[in-house]
Structures are given as structure tokens and as C-alpha cells.
Amino acid sequence: MAMIRVLHNPRCATSRKGLEYLNSKNINFEVINYLSTGLSRDIVKEILLKSNLKPIELVRTQEEYYKKFLKAKNFNEEEWVEILTQNPKLLKRPVVIGKYKAVIGIPVENIDKVL
């Protein structure tokens, strides 16, 4: 298994830029198309632990589902983990996960924190 994993949405330009950035640095990494494979509770918890972000910081608040059902509501961490596993489209991308650190690759230079 590659030391670096990238949660990637091939239809997202920002996510594609993240992959291009890693490729330009000749980094070996594993691409996970999380919209096809889904998100496990374990991987969401790993992202939270390694990124030191709050769950809401992983959420794409411009998504219609968020605006319709989640906006202005309070959820605890476990509830957010469940929401993200049930609605992977809400996850900001790309998420780059290394051995000790995880970041959202916006801007792409954030990825350097994992390398």
C-alpha cells in the first residue's frame, strides 16, 4: 500500500489539480475514488484525527444536501461522521492522507504538509 492516499473525485477540477500536483512531485500515492467506494467511519475518523480539523471543516457547505437538510443545525462529531459516510459527496476534496497527517488539498500547496 502506498504511504499516501488521496480521496479523489474525478469530476472535480480541484481534486484533479491535487493529483497533478502530487504527480509533478513524483510522489507514489494511492487514489481512492470515494464516491464509488464510499466512505467508511474509520477513514472519516482517521481524517479528523490526522488533520486536527472539526467535522464541519470537512463539509462542502455549498452542496444542495447541506443547504437543504444540515445548514444551521448542530451535530456532534459522531453524527458528522455518520452524515459524511452516508453522504460522501459532502466531503471536501481532495483529501490527502499520509502516515501521520491529513489535509484538504485546497490550495494544492497544503499537500506539502503531508509530504
mmCIF file of C-alpha atoms in Angstrom, residues 30-91:
data_model
loop_
_atom_site.group_PDB
_atom_site.id
_atom_site.type_symbol
_atom_site.label_atom_id
_atom_site.label_comp_id
_atom_site.label_asym_id
_atom_site.label_seq_id
_atom_site.Cartn_x
_atom_site.Cartn_y
_atom_site.Cartn_z
ATOM 1 C CA GLU A 30 -2.943 5.545 -3.955
ATOM 2 C CA VAL A 31 -6.071 7.125 -5.433
ATOM 3 C CA ILE A 32 -9.373 6.313 -3.763
ATOM 4 C CA ASN A 33 -12.470 7.287 -5.726
ATOM 5 C CA TYR A 34 -14.545 7.650 -2.574
ATOM 6 C CA LEU A 35 -17.780 8.382 -4.455
ATOM 7 C CA SER A 36 -17.552 4.867 -5.945
ATOM 8 C CA THR A 37 -16.115 3.028 -2.951
ATOM 9 C CA GLY A 38 -17.933 5.001 -0.268
ATOM 10 C CA LEU A 39 -16.508 6.420 2.935
ATOM 11 C CA SER A 40 -16.058 4.232 5.983
ATOM 12 C CA ARG A 41 -16.452 5.532 9.530
ATOM 13 C CA ASP A 42 -12.811 4.562 10.100
ATOM 14 C CA ILE A 43 -11.467 6.690 7.259
ATOM 15 C CA VAL A 44 -13.545 9.732 8.280
ATOM 16 C CA LYS A 45 -12.281 9.361 11.854
ATOM 17 C CA GLU A 46 -8.715 8.952 10.583
ATOM 18 C CA ILE A 47 -9.033 12.185 8.570
ATOM 19 C CA LEU A 48 -10.347 14.038 11.624
ATOM 20 C CA LEU A 49 -7.585 12.688 13.847
ATOM 21 C CA LYS A 50 -4.729 13.348 11.409
ATOM 22 C CA SER A 51 -5.973 16.723 10.169
ATOM 23 C CA ASN A 52 -6.935 18.170 13.542
ATOM 24 C CA LEU A 53 -9.982 19.679 11.824
ATOM 25 C CA LYS A 54 -13.501 19.865 13.177
ATOM 26 C CA PRO A 55 -16.007 17.737 11.222
ATOM 27 C CA ILE A 56 -17.775 20.792 9.769
ATOM 28 C CA GLU A 57 -14.441 21.854 8.243
ATOM 29 C CA LEU A 58 -14.565 18.735 6.039
ATOM 30 C CA VAL A 59 -18.032 19.564 4.724
ATOM 31 C CA ARG A 60 -18.808 21.203 1.398
ATOM 32 C CA THR A 61 -21.382 23.701 2.591
ATOM 33 C CA GLN A 62 -22.281 24.724 -0.971
ATOM 34 C CA GLU A 63 -23.798 21.285 -1.665
ATOM 35 C CA GLU A 64 -27.582 21.256 -2.078
ATOM 36 C CA TYR A 65 -27.974 18.473 0.519
ATOM 37 C CA TYR A 66 -26.157 20.558 3.124
ATOM 38 C CA LYS A 67 -28.229 23.666 2.380
ATOM 39 C CA LYS A 68 -31.495 21.732 2.465
ATOM 40 C CA PHE A 69 -31.002 19.415 5.454
ATOM 41 C CA LEU A 70 -27.959 20.380 7.550
ATOM 42 C CA LYS A 71 -27.437 24.149 7.493
ATOM 43 C CA ALA A 72 -27.866 25.898 10.862
ATOM 44 C CA LYS A 73 -28.149 22.593 12.733
ATOM 45 C CA ASN A 74 -25.729 21.376 15.388
ATOM 46 C CA PHE A 75 -24.275 17.883 15.231
ATOM 47 C CA ASN A 76 -21.667 16.230 17.403
ATOM 48 C CA GLU A 77 -18.588 14.538 15.924
ATOM 49 C CA GLU A 78 -20.184 11.069 15.792
ATOM 50 C CA GLU A 79 -23.226 12.465 13.993
ATOM 51 C CA TRP A 80 -20.999 14.253 11.451
ATOM 52 C CA VAL A 81 -19.030 11.049 10.869
ATOM 53 C CA GLU A 82 -22.316 9.264 10.128
ATOM 54 C CA ILE A 83 -23.534 12.111 7.873
ATOM 55 C CA LEU A 84 -20.293 12.011 5.849
ATOM 56 C CA THR A 85 -20.347 8.225 5.486
ATOM 57 C CA GLN A 86 -23.951 8.362 4.277
ATOM 58 C CA ASN A 87 -23.332 11.383 2.009
ATOM 59 C CA PRO A 88 -19.744 11.185 0.708
ATOM 60 C CA LYS A 89 -20.456 13.950 -1.829
ATOM 61 C CA LEU A 90 -20.325 16.378 1.124
ATOM 62 C CA LEU A 91 -16.597 15.741 1.693
#
